[in-house]
Coordinates of C-alpha atoms in Angstrom, one line a residue:
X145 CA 97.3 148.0 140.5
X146 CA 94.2 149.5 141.1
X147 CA 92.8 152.2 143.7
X148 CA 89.6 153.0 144.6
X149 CA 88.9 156.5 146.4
X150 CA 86.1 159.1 146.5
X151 CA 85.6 161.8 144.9
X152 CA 85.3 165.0 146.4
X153 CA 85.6 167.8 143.6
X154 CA 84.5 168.1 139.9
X155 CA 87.2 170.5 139.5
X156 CA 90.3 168.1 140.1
X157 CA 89.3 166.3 137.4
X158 CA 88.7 168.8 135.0
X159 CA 91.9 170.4 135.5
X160 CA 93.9 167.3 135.2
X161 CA 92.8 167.5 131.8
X162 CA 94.9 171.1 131.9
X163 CA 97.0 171.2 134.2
X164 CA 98.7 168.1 136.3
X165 CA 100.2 166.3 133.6
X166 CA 102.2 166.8 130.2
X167 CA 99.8 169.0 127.4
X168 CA 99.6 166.3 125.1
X169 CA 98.3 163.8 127.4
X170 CA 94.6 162.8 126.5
X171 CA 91.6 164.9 127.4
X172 CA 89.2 162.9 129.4
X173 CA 86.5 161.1 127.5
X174 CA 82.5 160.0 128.7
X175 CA 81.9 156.0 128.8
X176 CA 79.5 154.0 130.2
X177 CA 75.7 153.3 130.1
X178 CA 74.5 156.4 130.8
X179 CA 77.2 158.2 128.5
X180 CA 75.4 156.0 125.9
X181 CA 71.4 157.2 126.6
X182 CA 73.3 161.2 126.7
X183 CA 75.1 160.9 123.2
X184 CA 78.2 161.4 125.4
X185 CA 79.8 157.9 124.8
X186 CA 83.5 159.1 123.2
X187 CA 83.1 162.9 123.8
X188 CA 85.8 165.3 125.7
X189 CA 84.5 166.0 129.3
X190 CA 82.7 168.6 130.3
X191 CA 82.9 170.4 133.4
X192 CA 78.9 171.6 133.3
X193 CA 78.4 167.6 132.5
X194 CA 80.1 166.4 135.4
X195 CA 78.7 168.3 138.0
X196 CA 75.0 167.8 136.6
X197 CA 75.5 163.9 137.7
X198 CA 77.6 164.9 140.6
X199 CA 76.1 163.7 144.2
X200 CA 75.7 166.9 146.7
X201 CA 78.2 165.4 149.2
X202 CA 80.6 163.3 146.9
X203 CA 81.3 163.3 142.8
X204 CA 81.3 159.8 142.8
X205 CA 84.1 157.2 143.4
X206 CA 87.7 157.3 141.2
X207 CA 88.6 153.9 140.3
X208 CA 92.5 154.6 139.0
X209 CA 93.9 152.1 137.3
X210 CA 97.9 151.8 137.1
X211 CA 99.9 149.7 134.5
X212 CA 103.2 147.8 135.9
X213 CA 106.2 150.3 136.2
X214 CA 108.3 147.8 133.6
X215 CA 105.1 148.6 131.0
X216 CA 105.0 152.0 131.6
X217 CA 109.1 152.0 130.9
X218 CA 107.9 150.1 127.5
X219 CA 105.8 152.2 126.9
X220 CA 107.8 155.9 127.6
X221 CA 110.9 154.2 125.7
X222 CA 109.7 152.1 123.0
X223 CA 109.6 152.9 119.4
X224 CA 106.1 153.4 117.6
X225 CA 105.4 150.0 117.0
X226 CA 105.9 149.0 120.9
X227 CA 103.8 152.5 121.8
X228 CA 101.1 151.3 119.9
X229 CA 101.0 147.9 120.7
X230 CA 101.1 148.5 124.7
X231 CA 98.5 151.5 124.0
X232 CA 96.0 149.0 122.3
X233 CA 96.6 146.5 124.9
X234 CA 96.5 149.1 127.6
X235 CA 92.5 150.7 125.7
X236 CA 91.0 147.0 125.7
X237 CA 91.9 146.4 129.4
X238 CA 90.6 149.4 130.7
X239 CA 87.8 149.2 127.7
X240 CA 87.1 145.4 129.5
X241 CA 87.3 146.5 133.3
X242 CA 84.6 149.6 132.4
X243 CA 82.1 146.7 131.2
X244 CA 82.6 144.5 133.7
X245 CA 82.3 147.4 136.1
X246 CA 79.1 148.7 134.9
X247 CA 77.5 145.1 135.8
X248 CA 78.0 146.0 139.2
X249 CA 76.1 149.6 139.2
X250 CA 73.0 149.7 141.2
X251 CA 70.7 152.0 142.8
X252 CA 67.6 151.8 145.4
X253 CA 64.9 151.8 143.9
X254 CA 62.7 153.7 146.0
X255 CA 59.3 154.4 143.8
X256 CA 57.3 151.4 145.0
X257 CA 57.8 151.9 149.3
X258 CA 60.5 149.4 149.0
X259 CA 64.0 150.8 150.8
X260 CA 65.8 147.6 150.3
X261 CA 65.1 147.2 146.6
X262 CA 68.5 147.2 144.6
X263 CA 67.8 147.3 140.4
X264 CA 70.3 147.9 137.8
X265 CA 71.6 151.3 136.9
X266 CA 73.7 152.9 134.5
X267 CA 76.5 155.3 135.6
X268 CA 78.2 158.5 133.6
X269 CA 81.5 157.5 133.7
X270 CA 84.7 159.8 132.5
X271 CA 88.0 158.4 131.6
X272 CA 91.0 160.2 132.1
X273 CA 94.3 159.0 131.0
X274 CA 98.0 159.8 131.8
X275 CA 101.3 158.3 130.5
X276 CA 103.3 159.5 133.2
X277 CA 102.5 160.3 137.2
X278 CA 102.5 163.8 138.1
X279 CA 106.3 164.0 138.6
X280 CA 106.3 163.2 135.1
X281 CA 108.1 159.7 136.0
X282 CA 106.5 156.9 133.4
X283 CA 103.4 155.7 134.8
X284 CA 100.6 154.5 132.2
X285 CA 97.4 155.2 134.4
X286 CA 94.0 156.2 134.4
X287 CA 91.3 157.6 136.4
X288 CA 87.9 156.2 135.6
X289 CA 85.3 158.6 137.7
X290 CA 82.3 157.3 138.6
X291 CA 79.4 159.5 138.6
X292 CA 77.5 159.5 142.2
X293 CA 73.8 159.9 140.3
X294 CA 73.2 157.2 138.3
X295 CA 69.8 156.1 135.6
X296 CA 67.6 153.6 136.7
X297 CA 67.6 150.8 134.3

């Protein structure tokens, strides 16, 4: 399943990465074009970092993305060999739906007088994710946050 909301707050975010979930749940990580051009592409998330490319009014737009309740089961009771195998599946999925996502980022391009002129852009886009929902029932999830300022192509 997937849910697509906006983002109001750097600081939710960042403290997901402390607080909300269990300890040794992953910190969230920069992807994306723009993570790329920054030398961010892989690194921990930084709150200073996110609110640089944070819009005034909105953060950007949280695409979370949530596995099916009898993979999350898998994955919270499975041995090693199952964990691993649902966790690699579970990386190229969400690696897959990033790339596909980022052919869909554009901005205005509003240099040459012309309002109506859409070109390609790259976003900043931090991945968070969680083996279990806040309740700490099994739920394989993760928050991919969209940054609102994006680079011109």
């Amino acid at each position: 399943m997937i849910n697509v909301t906006v983002a109001r707050t750097v600081e939710y975010y960042t403290n997901l990465q402390y607080e909300s979930y269990l300890p040794s749940e992953n910190k969230g990580i920069f992807q994306g074009g723009l993570a790329r051009k920054l030398d961010l592409a892989g690194k921990e998330v930084k709150r200073e970092i996110l609110k640089k490319y944070a819009g005034e009014k909105r953060v950007g737009i949280d695409i979370t993305v949530l596995a099916p309740k009898s993979v999350s089961i898998a994955f919270a009771l499975g041995s090693n060999e199952i964990r691993e195998q649902i966790k690699e599946a579970y990386d190229k999925a969400i690696t897959s739906l990033i790339k596909e996502i980022e052919n869909y980022i554009y901005t205005r391009d509003r240099t040459r007088n012309a309002q109506n002129l859409y070109v390609k852009a790259e976003a900043l886009i931090s991945r968070f994710d969680h083996f279990t929902s806040k309740k700490l029932d099994p739920q394989l999830h993760s928050h991919l946050l969209i940054s609102n300022q994006v680079f011109r192509g």
